[in-house]
XYZ file of C-alpha atoms in Angstrom:
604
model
C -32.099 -23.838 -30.160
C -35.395 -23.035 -31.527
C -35.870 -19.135 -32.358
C -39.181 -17.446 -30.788
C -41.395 -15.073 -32.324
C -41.369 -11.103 -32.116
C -43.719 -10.470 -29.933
C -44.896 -6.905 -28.269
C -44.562 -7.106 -24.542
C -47.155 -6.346 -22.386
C -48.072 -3.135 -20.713
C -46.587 -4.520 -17.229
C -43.551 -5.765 -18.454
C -42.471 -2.614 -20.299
C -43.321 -1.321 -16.763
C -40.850 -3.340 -15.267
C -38.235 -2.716 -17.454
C -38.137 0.948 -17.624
C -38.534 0.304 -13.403
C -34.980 -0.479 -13.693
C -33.566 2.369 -15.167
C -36.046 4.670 -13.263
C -36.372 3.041 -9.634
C -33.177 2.034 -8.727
C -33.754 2.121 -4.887
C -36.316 3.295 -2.038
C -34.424 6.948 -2.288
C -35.285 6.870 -6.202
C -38.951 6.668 -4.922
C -38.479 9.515 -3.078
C -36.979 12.025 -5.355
C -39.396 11.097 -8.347
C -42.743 11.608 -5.611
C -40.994 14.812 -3.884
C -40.057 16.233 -7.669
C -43.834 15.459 -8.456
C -44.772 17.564 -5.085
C -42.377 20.498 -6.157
C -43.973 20.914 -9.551
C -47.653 20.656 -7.959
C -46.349 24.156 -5.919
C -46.525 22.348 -2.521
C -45.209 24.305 0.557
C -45.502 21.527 2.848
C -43.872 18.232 2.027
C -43.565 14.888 4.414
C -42.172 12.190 3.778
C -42.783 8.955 6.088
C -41.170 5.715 5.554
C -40.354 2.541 6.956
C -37.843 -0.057 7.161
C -35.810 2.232 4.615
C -38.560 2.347 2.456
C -38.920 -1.386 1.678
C -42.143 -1.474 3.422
C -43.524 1.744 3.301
C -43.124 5.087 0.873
C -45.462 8.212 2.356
C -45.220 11.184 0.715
C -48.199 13.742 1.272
C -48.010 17.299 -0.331
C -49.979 20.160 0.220
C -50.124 21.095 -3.362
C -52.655 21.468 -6.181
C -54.008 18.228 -6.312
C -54.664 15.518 -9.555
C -58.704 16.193 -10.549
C -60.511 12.488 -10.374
C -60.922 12.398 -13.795
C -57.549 11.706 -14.234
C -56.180 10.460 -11.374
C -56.032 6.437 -13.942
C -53.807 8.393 -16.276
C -51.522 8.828 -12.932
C -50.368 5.458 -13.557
C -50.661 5.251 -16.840
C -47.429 4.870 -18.776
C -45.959 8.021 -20.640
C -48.973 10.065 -19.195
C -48.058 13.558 -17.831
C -48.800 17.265 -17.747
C -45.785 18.586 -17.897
C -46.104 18.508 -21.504
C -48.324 19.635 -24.669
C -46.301 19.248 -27.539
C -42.687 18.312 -29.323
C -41.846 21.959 -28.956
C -42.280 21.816 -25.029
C -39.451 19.058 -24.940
C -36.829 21.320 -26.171
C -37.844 24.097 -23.384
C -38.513 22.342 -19.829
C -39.140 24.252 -16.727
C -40.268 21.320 -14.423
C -38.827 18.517 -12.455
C -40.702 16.011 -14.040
C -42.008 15.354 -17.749
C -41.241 11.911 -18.944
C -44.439 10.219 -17.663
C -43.497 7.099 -16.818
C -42.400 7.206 -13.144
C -45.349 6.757 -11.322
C -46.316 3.851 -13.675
C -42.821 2.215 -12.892
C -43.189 2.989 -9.399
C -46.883 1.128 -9.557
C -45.546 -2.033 -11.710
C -42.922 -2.820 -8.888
C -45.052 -2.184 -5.449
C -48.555 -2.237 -3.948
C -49.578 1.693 -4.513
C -52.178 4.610 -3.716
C -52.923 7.665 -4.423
C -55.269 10.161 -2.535
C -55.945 13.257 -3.876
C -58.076 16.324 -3.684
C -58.436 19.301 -5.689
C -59.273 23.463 -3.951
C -62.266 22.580 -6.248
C -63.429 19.582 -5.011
C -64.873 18.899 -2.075
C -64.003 15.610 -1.794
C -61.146 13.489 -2.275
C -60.304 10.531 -4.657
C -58.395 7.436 -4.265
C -56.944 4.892 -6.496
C -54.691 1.934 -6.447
C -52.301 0.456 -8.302
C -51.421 -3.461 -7.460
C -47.999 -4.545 -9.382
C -49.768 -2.617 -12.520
C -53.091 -3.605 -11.843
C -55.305 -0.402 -11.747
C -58.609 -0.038 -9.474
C -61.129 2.822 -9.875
C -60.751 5.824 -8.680
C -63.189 5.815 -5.439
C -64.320 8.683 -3.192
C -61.883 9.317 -0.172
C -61.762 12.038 2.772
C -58.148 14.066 2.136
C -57.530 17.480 2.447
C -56.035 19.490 -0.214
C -53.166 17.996 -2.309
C -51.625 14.391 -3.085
C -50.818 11.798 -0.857
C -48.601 8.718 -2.798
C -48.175 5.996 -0.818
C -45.815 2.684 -1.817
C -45.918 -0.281 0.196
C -43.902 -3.689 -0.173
C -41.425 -2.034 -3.196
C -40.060 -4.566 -5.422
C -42.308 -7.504 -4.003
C -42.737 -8.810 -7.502
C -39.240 -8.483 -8.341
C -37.363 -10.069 -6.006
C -34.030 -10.283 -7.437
C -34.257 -6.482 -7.305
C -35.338 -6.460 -4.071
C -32.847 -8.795 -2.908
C -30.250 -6.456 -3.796
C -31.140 -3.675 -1.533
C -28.899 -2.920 1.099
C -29.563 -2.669 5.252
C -33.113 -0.593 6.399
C -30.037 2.007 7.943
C -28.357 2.242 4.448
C -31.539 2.626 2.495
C -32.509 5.408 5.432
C -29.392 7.181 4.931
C -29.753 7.049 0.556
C -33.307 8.508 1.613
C -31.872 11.471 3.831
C -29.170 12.286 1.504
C -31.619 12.447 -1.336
C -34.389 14.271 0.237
C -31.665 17.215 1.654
C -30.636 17.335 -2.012
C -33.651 17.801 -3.542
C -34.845 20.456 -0.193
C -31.131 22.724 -1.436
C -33.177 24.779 -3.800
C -36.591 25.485 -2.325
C -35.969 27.409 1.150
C -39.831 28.551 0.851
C -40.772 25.028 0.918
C -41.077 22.821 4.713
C -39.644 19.396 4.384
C -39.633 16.740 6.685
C -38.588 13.403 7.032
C -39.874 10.409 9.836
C -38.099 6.814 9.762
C -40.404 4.244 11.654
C -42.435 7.455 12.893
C -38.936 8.879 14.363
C -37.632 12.429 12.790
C -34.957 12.286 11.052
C -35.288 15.485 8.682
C -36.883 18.891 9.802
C -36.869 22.116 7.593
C -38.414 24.794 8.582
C -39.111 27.235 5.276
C -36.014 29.685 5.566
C -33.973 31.878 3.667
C -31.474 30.510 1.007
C -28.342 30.748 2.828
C -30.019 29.492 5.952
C -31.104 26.113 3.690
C -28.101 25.840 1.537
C -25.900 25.309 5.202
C -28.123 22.637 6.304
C -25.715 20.677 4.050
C -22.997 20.829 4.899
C -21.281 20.827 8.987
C -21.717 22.912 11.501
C -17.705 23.690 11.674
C -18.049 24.333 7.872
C -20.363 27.404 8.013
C -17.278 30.259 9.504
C -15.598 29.094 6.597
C -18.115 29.958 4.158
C -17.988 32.576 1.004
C -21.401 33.420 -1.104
C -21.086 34.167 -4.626
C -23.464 35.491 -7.030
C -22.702 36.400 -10.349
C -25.365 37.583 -13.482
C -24.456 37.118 -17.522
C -26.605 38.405 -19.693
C -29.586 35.257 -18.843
C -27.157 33.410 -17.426
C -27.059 33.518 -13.307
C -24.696 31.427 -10.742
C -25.356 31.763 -6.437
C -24.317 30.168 -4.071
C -21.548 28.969 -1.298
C -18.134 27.639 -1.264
C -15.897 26.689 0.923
C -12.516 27.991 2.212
C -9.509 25.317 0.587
C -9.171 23.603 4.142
C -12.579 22.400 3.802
C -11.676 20.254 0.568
C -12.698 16.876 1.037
C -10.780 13.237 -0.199
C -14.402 13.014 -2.239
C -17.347 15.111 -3.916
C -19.425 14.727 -0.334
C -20.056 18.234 0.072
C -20.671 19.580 -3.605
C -24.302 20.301 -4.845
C -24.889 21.522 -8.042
C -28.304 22.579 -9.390
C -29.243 23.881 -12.862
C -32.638 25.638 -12.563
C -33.698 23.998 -9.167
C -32.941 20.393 -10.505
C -29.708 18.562 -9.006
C -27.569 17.555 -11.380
C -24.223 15.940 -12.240
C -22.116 17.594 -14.806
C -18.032 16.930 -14.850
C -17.102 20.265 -17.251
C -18.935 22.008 -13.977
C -16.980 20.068 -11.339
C -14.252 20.743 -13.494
C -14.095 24.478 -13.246
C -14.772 24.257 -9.495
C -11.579 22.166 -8.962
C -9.584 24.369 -11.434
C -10.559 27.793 -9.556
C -9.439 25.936 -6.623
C -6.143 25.118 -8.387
C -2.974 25.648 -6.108
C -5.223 26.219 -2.707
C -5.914 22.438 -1.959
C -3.940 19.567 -2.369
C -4.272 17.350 -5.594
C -6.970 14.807 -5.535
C -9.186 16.888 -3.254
C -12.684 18.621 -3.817
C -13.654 21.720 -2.325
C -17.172 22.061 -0.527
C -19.631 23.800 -2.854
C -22.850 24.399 -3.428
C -23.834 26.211 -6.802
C -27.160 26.806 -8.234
C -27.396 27.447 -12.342
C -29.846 29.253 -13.917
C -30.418 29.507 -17.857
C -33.034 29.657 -19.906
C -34.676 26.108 -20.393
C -34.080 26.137 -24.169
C -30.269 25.760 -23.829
C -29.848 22.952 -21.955
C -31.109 19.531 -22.821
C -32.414 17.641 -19.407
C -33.701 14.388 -21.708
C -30.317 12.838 -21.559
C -31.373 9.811 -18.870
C -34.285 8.586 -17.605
C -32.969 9.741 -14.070
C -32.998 13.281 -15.323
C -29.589 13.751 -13.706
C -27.499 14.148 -16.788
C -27.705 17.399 -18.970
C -26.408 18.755 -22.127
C -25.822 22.288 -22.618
C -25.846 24.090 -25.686
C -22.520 26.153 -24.776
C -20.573 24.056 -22.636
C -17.253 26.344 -22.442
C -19.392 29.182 -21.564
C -20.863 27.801 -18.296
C -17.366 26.503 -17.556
C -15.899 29.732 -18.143
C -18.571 31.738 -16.014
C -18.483 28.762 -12.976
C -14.340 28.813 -12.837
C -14.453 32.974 -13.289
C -16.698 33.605 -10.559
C -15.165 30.574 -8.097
C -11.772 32.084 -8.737
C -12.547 36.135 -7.940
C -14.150 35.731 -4.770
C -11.045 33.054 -3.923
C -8.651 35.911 -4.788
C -10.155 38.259 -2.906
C -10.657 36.533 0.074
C -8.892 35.854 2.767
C -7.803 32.564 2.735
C -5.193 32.043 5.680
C -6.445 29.449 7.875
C -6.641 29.401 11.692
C -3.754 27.230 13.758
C -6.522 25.396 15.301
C -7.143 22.279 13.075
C -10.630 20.825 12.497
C -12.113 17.738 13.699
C -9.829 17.867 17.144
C -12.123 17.794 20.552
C -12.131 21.719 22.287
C -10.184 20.533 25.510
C -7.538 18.128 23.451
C -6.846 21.393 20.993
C -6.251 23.759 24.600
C -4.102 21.427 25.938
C -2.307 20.763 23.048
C -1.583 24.074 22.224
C -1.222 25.312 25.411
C 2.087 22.981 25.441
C 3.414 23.695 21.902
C 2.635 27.434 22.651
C 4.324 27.611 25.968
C 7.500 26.065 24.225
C 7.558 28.345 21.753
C 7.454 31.090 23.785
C 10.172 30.201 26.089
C 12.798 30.464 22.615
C 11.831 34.205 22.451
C 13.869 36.641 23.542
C 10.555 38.820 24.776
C 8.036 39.948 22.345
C 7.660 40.676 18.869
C 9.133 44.130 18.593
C 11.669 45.326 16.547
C 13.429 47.344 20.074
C 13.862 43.858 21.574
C 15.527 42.300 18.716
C 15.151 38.689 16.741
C 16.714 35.514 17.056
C 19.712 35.501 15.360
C 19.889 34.391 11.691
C 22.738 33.700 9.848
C 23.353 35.278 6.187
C 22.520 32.982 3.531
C 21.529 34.339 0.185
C 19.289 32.788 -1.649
C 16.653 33.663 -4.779
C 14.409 35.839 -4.499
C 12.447 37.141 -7.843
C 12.104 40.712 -8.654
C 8.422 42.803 -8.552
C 5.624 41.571 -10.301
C 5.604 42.549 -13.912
C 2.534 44.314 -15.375
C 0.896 42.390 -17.612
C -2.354 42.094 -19.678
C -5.301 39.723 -19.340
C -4.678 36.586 -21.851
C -8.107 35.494 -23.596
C -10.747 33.471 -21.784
C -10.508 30.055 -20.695
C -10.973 26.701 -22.520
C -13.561 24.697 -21.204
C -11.248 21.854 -20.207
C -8.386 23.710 -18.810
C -7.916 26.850 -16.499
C -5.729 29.317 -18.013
C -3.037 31.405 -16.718
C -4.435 34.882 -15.811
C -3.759 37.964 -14.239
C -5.732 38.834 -11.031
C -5.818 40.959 -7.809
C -3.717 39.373 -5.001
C -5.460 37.807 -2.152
C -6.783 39.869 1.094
C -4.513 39.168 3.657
C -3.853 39.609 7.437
C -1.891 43.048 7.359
C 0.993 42.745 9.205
C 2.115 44.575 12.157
C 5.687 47.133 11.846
C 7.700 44.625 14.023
C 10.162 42.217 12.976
C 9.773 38.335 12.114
C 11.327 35.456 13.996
C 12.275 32.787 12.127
C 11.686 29.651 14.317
C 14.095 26.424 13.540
C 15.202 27.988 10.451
C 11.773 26.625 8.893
C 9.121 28.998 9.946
C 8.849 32.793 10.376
C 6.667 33.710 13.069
C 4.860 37.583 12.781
C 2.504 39.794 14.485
C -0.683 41.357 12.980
C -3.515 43.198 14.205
C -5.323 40.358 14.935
C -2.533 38.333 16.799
C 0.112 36.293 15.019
C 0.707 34.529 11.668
C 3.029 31.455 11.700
C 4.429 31.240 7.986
C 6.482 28.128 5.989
C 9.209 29.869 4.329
C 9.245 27.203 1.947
C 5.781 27.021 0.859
C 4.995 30.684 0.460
C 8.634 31.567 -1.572
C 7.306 28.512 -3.710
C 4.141 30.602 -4.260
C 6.097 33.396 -5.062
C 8.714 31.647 -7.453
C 5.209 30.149 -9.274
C 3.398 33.907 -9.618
C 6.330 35.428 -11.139
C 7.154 32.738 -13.521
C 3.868 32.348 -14.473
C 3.759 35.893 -14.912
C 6.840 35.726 -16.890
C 5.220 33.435 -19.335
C 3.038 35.181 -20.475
C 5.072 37.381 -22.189
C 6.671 34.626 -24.219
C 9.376 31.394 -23.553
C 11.244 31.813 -20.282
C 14.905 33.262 -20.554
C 17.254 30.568 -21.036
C 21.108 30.026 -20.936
C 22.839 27.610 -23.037
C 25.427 25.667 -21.849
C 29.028 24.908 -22.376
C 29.187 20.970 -22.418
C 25.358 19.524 -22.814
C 24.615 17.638 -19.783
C 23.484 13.903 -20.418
C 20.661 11.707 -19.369
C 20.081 8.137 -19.685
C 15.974 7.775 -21.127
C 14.082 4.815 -21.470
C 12.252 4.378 -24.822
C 9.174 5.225 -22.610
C 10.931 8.432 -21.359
C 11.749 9.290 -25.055
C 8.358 9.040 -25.630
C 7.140 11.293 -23.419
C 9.765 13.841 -24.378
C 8.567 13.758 -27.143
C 5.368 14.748 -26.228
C 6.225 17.215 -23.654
C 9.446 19.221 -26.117
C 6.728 22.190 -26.872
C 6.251 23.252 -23.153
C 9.476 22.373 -22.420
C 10.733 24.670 -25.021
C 8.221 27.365 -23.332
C 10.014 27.235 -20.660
C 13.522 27.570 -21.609
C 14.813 23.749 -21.562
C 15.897 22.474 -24.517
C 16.368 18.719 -25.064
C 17.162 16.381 -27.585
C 17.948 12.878 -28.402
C 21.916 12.123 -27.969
C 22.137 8.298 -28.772
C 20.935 4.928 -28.116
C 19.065 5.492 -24.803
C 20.227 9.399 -24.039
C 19.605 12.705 -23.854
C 21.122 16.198 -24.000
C 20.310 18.720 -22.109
C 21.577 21.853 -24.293
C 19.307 24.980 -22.431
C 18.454 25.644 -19.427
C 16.162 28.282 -17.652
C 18.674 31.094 -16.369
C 16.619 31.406 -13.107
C 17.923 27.714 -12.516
C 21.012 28.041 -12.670
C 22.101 26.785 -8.915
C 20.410 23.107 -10.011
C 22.112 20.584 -11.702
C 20.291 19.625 -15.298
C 20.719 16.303 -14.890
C 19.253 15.885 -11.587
C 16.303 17.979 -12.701
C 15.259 16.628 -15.901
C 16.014 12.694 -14.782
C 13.291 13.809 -11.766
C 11.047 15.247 -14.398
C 11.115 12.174 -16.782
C 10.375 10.145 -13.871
C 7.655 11.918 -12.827
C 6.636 12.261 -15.920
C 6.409 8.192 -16.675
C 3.294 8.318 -13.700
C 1.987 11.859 -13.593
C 2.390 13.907 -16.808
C 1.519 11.854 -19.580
C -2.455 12.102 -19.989
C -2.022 15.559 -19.444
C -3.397 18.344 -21.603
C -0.676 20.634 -22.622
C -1.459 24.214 -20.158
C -2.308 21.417 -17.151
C 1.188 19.771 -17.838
C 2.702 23.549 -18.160
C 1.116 23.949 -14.617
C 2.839 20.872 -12.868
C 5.937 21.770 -14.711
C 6.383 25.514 -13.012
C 4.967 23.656 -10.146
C 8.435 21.660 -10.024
C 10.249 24.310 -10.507
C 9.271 26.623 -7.985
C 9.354 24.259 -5.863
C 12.966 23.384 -7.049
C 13.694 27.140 -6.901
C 12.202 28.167 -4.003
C 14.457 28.279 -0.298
C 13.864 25.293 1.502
C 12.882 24.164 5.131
C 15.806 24.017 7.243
C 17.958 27.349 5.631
C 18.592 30.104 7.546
C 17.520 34.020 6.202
C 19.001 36.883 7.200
C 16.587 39.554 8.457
C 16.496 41.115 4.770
C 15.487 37.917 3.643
C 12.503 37.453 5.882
C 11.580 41.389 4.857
C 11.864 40.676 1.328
C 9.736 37.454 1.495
C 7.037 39.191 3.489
C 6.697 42.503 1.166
C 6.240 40.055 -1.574
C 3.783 37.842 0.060
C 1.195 40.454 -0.268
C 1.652 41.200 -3.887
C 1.233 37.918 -5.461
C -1.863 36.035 -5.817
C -3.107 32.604 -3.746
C -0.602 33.843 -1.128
C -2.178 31.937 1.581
C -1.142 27.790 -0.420
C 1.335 27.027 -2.053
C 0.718 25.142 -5.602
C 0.518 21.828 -4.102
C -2.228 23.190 -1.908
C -0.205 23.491 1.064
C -1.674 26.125 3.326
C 1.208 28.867 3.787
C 0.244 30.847 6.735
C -1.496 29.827 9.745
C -3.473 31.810 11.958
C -3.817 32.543 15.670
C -5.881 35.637 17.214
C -5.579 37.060 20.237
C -8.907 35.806 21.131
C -7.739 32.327 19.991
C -4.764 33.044 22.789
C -6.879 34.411 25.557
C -8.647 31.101 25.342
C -5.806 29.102 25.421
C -4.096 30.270 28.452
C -7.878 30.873 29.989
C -7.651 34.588 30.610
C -11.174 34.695 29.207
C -14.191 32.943 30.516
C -14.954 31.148 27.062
C-alpha cells in the first residue's frame, strides 16, 4: 500500500475530532452551554429542546453577555476567557476554560449565538454552519446569551446514528441538567421538552435544592453534614443505610461547584457506611468539596469530570471522618414499615401480622404481667467494652478500625422483652416498640468487642492438644499463604502438614464451642471467591465478620430472661448498634403513631 504524506488537518476536522471526546451526546451540549451560563453569573437559565436534543439545543441565560467584538472568537477553537496565562491553569475557579467546546459544538451542528451586553444597546448574532462562521450581525435580545444548536451531528452521521430514542436522550438531558442545578440554589433552572416542562427550579435554599435529587420518601431519612479543615470544607446530605441503592443513582459529588467523579471519594463514602448496608450497595449522598483551586488539577479530560488532587488521603480521610460521626451519632434504627409498598397494602398487611402477634402475648409489655416463657440456654456473651485509645488516621484506601461514640438509640422502656419464636425479642420504648434479631445485633456485639480487642494486640489464643487437619488445594495453600499475617492477628495459627493439608495448631479462645476444621475449611472456601484481592485491614474486616457471626447466638435458640437483659444493656454501648456487619438492619421500628394508624384509631 502506498504511504501518504504528513499533512496538517484542517481547522474543521480537528473540530470534529476533539467533537468526539467533548460532545458525546445532546446532554453533553447541555452541560458545556449551562457551565458557560454559570460562569457568565446568570440567575435565570432555560433550557428548551426538542426531539431529545437532536433537533433543537436552546439555552438562553440572563448573564453578562459576549461584547460583538468577540462574539467570532466564540467559535473559534481554543479561544476563551477563562484564562490569561500558564499560571491560571494550575489555579481554576470556573466551569469552563479549555476553549474548544463551543467550536466542537459548531463543527458538528447548524449554530447561533445571540448576545447582548448591560452596555450595549443592541444585540449581536452570529452563526456557525458545520464550522463555517458568518458575521456577527445586529439582533434584538435582551441582556445575556442565547446558544442555540439545531440538527446536532448532521454532518456526522455515524455519530448521529448512534444516539439513542428522543425519551432516552430527554432523560440523559434531565439527569444532567439536575446535576449541574445541585450546587447553585440562587440560580432558576428550567427545562421544556417539545415546549412541555419537564424541569422547574425555583431559586431556593441549599437543602431545599440538594433534595430535588433524590425521592420524596428519601427526604425523612436525611442527615446534613458540614465539616471545616483548615481551607478544606465538606456539606451536604446523606442518607440513612436503608436508603443504599444496588447502584451509584443517588450519589452527587461536587468539588468547588463542578460535578465530578472521583473513586478514593466514593470510596470513603462506602467505607463510613461499612457494616450499616449490605455489601455491594451505595448509600444516597450528596457531598459538595471545597479547596482551594491550586490543589486540585481539573485538566485531567476534556469532559472536565476527572480530577487529581494534590493530597488524595487527606480528602479521603476528611470525607470517611465526617460520613462516619454523624452515622454514629445518629439514630439509625429503621421503621417496620418498608419502602416502596402502596399505603393501604402496608395497613393491611400489618394490620394482619400485627394482630397475630398480639394474640401470642400474654397482655402487655410489663414486667407485672410476665413474659413468654424461655428456656435456659447459655450462650456467649462478651464482657464490657474495653477502654481504648484512638489508633492513627486512616489510609486512603482502607477504613481503619477506630474507637467512637456508640450510636443514638431508641431508649428503652423499664419493662421486660418477649422473645417471639425464639428469633426475635420484641421491647417497648417511649416511642412505641422495637422488634430486635437476636442474631444480628449479638453479631454486632461479638464484632465491637473483638475489634476492640484488637487493637490492643493478637487475639488470645489456645493451643491445642492434637492439631486438627484440613485437606487444601494448592489454590487454598496459596491463599494461606497470603492471609497467615491476619490470621496470626487473630489467634489462628496454621501451617502446612503434607501433600495437600493443613494443621490447625491455635485457635482463638473465644471460639472454643466451634470445631477448627469446620471453620477454617469454610474460611478457605470463602476465601478461594471473596478474600483474595483483598487489602490486608479489609480482609481483617471480613475475617471478624465470620467470626462474629460464627460466635454470635443464632436464630432459632432460646434465652433466658438474663440473656435478653444482658443483650439489651449491651446494645447501647457498642457502636453501629442498629446493622449488623453484613448490613443487616438489627432493630426495627414501630411508633405509636405508626400503630394508631394501623388499627385506624386516628383519622390519618
Amino acid at each position: 500500500m502506498k504511504s501518504r504524506p504528513i499533512q496538517q488537518l484542517s481547522p474543521s476536522l480537528v473540530n470534529r475530532i476533539a467533537a468526539g471526546e467533548v460532545i458525546e451526546r445532546p446532554a453533553s451540549v447541555v452541560k458545556e452551554l449551562v457551565e458557560n451560563a454559570l460562569d457568565a453569573g446568570a440567575l435565570n437559565i432555560v433550557v428548551e429542546i426538542e426531539d431529545g436534543g437532536r433537533e433543537l439545543i436552546r439555552v438562553i441565560d440572563d448573564g453578562g453577555g459576549i461584547p460583538a467584538a468577540q462574539l467570532p472568537l466564540a467559535f473559534a477553537e481554543h479561544a476563551t476567557s477563562k484564562l490569561d496565562c500558564d499560571e491560571d491553569l494550575f489555579r481554576i475557579s470556573t466551569m469552563g476554560f479549555r476553549g474548544e467546546a463551543l467550536a466542537s459544538i459548531g463543527s458538528v451542528s447548524q449554530a447561533r449565538i445571540i448576545s447582548r451586553t448591560a452596555e450595549s444597546d443592541a444585540g449581536y448574532e452570529i452563526l456557525n454552519r458545520g464550522g463555517a462562521i458568518s458575521i456577527p450581525q445586529a439582533s434584538a435580545a435582551n441582556i445575556g446569551t442565547t446558544v442555540e444548536v439545531r440538527n446536532l451531528f448532521f454532518n456526522t452521521p455515524a455519530r448521529r446514528k448512534f444516539l439513542k430514542g428522543s425519551s432516552t436522550e430527554s432523560g440523559h438531558i434531565s439527569e444532567m441538567l439536575l446535576r449541574l442545578a445541585l450546587p447553585y440554589p440562587q440560580v432558576r433552572f428550567t427545562l421544556s421538552n417539545n415546549g412541555k416542562s419537564v424541569i422547574e427550579l425555583a431559586s431556593s435554599c441549599e437543602e431545599e435544592r440538594w433534595l430535588a435529587a433524590w425521592p420524596r420518601e428519601f427526604h425523612e431519612h436525611r442527615m446534613m453534614i458540614e465539616s471545616r479543615e483548615a481551607e478544606v470544607s465538606l456539606r451536604g446530605l446523606i442518607g440513612a443505610p436503608e436508603l443504599a441503592r444496588p447502584t451509584g443513582r443517588y450519589q452527587y459529588l461536587y468539588l468547588n461547584g463542578r460535578h465530578i467523579k472521583d473513586r478514593f471519594i466514593l470510596h470513603a463514602a462506602r467505607e463510613a457506611y461499612r457494616g450499616l448496608t449490605e455489601p455491594g450497595r451505595f448509600p444516597a449522598a450528596i457531598l459538595l468539596l471545597d479547596l482551594p483551586p491550586q490543589d486540585v488539577d481539573v485538566n485531567v479530560h476534556p469532559t472536565k469530570v476527572e480530577v487529581r488532587f494534590r493530597d488524595s488521603a487527606r480528602i479521603h480521610n476528611l470525607v470517611m471522618a465526617v460520613l462516619r460521626r454523624k452515622l454514629l451519632g445518629s439514630d439509625l434504627t429503621p421503621h417496620a414499615i418498608a419502602f416502596g409498598s402502596s399505603e393501604d397494602g402496608v395497613r393491611q398487611d400489618m394490620r394482619t401480622r400485627l394482630a397475630g402477634f398480639f394474640k401470642q402475648l400474654p397482655g402487655s409489655f410489663s414486667q407485672e404481667d410476665g413474659v413468654l416463657p424461655a428456656a435456659p440456654q447459655p450462650f456467649f456473651l462478651p464482657p464490657a467494652p474495653l477502654q481504648m485509645a484512638i489508633v492513627p488516621a486512616p489510609t486512603p484506601v482502607v477504613a481503619p478500625m477506630v474507637d467512637s461514640q456508640p450510636e443514638s438509640l431508641p431508649p428503652l422502656r423499664g419493662s421486660a422483652a418477649i422473645q417471639l419464636h425464639n428469633s426475635y425479642l420484641v421491647v417497648e420504648t417511649i416511642e412505641g416498640m422495637i422488634i430486635i434479631d437476636q442474631h444480628a445485633l449479638h453479631e454486632r456485639i461479638m464484632y465491637e468487642d473483638l475489634r476492640k480487642r484488637l487493637l490492643r494486640g493478637p487475639l488470645e489464643s489456645q493451643r491445642l492438644l492434637l492439631p486438627a487437619i484440613v485437606t487444601a488445594s494448592p489454590r487454598q495453600l496459596s491463599l494461606l499463604g497470603q492471609i497467615q499475617p491476619v490470621l496470626q492477628r487473630l489467634g489462628i495459627e496454621i501451617g502446612e502438614f503434607g501433600p495437600g493439608t493443613i494443621a490447625v495448631q491455635s485457635f482463638p479462645s473465644f471460639l472454643e464451642r466451634l470445631d477448627p476444621v469446620e471453620f477454617v475449611r469454610e474460611l478457605l472456601e470463602r476465601g478461594e471467591q471473596e478474600l483474595l484481592d483483598l487489602h490486608e485491614e479489609e480482609l481483617l474486616h471480613e475475617l471478624l465478620d465470620m467470626m462474629a457471626c460464627k460466635a454470635a447466638v443464632k436464630a432459632g435458640d432460646p434465652l433466658s430472661q438474663g440473656e435478653i437483659e444482658a443483650l439489651l444493656a449491651r446494645r447501647d454501648l457498642v457502636d453501629r448498634a442498629s446493622n449488623c456487619p453484613h448490613g443487616r438492619p438489627t432493630t426495627l421500628r414501630l411508633t405509636l403513631k405508626e400503630l394508631a394508624k394501623q388499627f385506624k384509631r386516628t383519622g390519618f
